[in-house]
PDB file of C-alpha atoms in Angstrom:
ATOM      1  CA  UNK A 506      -0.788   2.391  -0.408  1.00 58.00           C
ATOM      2  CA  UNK A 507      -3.641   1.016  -2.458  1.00 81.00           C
ATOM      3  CA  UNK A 508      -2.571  -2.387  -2.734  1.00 86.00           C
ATOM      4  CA  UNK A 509      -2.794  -3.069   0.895  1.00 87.00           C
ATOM      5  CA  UNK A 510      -6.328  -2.167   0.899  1.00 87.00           C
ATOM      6  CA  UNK A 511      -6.982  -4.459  -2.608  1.00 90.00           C
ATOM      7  CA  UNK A 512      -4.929  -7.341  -0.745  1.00 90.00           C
ATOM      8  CA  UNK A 513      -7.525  -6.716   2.234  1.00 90.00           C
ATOM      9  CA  UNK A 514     -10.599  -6.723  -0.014  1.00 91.00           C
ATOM     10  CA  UNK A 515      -9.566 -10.362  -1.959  1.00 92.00           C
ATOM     11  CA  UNK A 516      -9.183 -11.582   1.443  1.00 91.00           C
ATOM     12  CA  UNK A 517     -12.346 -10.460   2.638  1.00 92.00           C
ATOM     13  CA  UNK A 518     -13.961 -12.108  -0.339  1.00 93.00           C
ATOM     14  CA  UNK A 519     -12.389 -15.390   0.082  1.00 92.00           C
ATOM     15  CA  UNK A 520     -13.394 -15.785   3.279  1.00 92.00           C
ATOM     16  CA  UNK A 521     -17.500 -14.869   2.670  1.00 93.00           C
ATOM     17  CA  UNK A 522     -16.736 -17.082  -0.452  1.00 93.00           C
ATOM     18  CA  UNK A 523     -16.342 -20.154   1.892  1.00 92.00           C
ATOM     19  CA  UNK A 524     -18.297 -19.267   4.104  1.00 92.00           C
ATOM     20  CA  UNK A 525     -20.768 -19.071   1.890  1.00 92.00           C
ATOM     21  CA  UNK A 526     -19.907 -22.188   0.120  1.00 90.00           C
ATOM     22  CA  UNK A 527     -19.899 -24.032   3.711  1.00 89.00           C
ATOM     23  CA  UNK A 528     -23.579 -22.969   4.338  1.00 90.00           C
ATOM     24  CA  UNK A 529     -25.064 -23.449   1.449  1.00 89.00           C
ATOM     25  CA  UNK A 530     -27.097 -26.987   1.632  1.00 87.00           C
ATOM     26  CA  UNK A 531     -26.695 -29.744  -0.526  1.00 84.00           C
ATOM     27  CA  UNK A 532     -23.263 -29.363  -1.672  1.00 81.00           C
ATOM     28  CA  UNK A 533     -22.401 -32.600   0.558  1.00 81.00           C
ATOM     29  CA  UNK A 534     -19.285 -34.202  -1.984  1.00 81.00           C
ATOM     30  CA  UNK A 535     -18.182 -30.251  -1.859  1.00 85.00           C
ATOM     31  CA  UNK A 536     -17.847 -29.460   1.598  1.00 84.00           C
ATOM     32  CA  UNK A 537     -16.148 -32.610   2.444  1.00 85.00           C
ATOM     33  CA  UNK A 538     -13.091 -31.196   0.354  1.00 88.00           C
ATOM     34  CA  UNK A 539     -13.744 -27.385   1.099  1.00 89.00           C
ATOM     35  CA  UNK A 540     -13.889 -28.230   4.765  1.00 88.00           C
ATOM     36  CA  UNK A 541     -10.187 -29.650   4.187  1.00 89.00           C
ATOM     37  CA  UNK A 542      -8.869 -26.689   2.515  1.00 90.00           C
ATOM     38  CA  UNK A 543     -10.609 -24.065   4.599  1.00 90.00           C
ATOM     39  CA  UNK A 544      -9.147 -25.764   7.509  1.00 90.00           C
ATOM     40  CA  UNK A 545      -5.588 -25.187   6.077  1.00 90.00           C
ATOM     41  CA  UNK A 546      -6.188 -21.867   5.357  1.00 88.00           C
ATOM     42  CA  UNK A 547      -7.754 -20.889   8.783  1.00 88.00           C
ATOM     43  CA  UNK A 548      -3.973 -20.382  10.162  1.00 89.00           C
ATOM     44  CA  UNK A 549      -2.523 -18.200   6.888  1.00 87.00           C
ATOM     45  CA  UNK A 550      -5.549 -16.285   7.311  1.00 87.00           C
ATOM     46  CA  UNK A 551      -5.300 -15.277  10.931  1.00 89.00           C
ATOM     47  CA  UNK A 552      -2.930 -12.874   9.614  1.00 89.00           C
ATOM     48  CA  UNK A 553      -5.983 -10.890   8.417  1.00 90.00           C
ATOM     49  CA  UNK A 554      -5.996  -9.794  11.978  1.00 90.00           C
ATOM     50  CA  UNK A 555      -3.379  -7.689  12.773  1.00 91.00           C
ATOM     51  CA  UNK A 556      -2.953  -6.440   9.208  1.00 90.00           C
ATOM     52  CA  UNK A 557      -6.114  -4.893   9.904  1.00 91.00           C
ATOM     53  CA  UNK A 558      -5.296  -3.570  13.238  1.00 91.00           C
ATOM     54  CA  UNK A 559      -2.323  -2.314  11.667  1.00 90.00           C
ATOM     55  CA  UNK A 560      -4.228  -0.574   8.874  1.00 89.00           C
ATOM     56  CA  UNK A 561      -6.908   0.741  11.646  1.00 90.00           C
ATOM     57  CA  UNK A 562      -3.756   2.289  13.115  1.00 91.00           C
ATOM     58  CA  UNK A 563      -2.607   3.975   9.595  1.00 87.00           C
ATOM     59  CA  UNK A 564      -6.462   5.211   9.510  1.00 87.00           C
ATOM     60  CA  UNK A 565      -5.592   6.724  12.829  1.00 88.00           C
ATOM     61  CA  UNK A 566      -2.832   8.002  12.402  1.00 88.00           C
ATOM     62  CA  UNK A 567      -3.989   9.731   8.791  1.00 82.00           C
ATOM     63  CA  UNK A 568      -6.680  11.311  11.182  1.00 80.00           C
ATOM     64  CA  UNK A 569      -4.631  12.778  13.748  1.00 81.00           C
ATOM     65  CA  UNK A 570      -2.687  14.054  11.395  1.00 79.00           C
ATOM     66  CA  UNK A 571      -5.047  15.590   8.500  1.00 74.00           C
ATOM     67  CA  UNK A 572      -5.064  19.492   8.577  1.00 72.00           C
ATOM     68  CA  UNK A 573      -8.610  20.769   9.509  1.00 74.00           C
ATOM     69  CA  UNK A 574     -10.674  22.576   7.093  1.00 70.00           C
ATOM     70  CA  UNK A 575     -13.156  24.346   8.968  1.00 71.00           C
ATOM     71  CA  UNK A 576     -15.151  27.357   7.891  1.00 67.00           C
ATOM     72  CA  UNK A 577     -14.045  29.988   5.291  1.00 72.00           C
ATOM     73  CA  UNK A 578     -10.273  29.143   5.896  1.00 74.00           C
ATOM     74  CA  UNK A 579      -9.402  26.962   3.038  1.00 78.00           C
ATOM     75  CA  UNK A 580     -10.913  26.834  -0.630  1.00 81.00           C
ATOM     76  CA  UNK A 581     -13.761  24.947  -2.714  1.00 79.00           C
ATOM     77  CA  UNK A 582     -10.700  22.346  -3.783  1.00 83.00           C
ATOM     78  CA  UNK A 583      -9.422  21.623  -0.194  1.00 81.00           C
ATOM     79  CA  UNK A 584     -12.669  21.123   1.373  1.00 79.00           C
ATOM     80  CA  UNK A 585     -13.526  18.721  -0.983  1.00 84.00           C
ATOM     81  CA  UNK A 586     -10.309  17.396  -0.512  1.00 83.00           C
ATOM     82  CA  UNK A 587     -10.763  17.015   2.963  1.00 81.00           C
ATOM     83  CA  UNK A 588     -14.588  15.479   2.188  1.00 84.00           C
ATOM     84  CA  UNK A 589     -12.948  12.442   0.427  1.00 87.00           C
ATOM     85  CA  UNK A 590     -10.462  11.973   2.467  1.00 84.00           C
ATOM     86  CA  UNK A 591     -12.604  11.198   5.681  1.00 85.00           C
ATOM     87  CA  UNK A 592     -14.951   9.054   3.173  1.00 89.00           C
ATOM     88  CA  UNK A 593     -12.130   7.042   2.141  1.00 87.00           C
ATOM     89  CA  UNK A 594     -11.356   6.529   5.783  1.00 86.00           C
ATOM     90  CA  UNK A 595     -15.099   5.193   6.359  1.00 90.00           C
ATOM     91  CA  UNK A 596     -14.790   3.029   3.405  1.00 90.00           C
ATOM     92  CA  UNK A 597     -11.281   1.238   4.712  1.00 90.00           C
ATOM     93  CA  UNK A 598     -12.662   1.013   8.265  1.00 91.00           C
ATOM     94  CA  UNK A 599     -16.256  -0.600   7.235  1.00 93.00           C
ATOM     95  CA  UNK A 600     -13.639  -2.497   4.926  1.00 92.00           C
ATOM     96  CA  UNK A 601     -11.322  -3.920   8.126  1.00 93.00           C
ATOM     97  CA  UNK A 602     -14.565  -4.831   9.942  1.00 93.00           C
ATOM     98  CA  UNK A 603     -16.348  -6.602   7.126  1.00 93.00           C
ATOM     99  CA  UNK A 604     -12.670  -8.945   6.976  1.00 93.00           C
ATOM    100  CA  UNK A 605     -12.130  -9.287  10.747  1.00 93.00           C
ATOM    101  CA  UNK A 606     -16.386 -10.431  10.831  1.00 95.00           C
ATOM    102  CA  UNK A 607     -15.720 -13.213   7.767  1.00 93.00           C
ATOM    103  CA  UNK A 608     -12.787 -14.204   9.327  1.00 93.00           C
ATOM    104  CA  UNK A 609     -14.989 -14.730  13.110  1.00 94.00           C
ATOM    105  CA  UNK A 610     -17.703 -16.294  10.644  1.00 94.00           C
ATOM    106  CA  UNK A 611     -15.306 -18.874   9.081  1.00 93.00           C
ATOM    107  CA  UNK A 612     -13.466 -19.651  12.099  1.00 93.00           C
ATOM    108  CA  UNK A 613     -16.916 -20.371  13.598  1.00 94.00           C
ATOM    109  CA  UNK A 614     -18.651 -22.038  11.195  1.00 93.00           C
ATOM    110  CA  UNK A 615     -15.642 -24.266  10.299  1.00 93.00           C
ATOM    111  CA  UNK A 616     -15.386 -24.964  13.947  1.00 94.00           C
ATOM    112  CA  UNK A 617     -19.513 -26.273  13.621  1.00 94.00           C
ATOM    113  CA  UNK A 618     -18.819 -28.509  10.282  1.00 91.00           C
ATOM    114  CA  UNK A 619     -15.990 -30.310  12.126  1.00 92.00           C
ATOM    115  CA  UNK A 620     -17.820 -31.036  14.951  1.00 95.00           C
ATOM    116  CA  UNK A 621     -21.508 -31.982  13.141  1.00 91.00           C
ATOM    117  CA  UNK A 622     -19.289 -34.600  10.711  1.00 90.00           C
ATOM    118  CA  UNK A 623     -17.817 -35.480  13.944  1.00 93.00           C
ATOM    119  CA  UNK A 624     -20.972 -36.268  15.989  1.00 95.00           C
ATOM    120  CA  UNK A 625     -22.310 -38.143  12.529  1.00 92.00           C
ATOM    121  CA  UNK A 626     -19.383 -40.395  12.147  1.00 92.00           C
ATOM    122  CA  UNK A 627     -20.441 -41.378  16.015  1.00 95.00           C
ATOM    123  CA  UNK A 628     -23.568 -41.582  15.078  1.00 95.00           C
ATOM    124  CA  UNK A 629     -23.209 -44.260  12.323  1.00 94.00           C
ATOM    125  CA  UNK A 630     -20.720 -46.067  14.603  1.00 93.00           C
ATOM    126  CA  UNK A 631     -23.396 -46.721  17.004  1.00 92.00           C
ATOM    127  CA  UNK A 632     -26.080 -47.757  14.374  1.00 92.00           C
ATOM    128  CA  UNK A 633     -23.861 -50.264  13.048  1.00 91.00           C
ATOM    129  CA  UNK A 634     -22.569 -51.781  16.351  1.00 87.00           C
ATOM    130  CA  UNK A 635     -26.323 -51.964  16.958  1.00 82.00           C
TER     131      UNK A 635
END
């Protein structure tokens, strides 16, 4: 069950990687080639998206499901059971936003570099019809 959550965390990471690496002035002769390969991997990476709705499910489900420890009813060892259980919820849901919001990021900012390379290829056209 771990390894979906590891496989969420890498992808995550790549994706505030190049966004980060898209952002980042000055690294002209870089982004010309990172722009290519993020563009490729804009479409494998849409699959980010309902992996994490299917993991926000799971998280769900896990918390329908969990038996309640409330008051004196269970022991020291369940309750702190239960304690890490619902943090280790939080953790995978703050997890599945942080992906879904580098995934909006990249789309978006990969979506800007396009069209500002775009608009400066027109703009050199017209300075050297001129």
């Amino acid at each position: 069950m771990a390894l979906e959550w590891v496989v969420l965390g890498y992808a995550a990471g790549a994706e505030a990687i190049m966004v980060l690496l898209l952002t980042i002035p000055g690294l002209d002769g870089l982004r010309k080639g990172l722009l290519a390969v993020t563009r490729n991997l804009l479409k494998p990476f849409m699959s980010v998206v309902p992996f994490c709705l299917f993991l926000l499910m799971d998280i769900y489900w896990k918390y329908e499901t969990r038996p309640t420890c409330e008051g004196e009813s269970c022991s020291p060892t369940e309750h702190l059971r239960h304690q890490k259980s619902i943090m280790k919820s939080q953790r995978n849901a703050l997890l599945i936003g942080a992906a879904l919001i580098f995934y909006w990021l990249l789309y978006s900012v990969t979506h800007l570099v396009v069209k500002i390379e775009q608009l400066n290829q027109r703009v050199e056209r017209l300075k050297s019809k001129e």
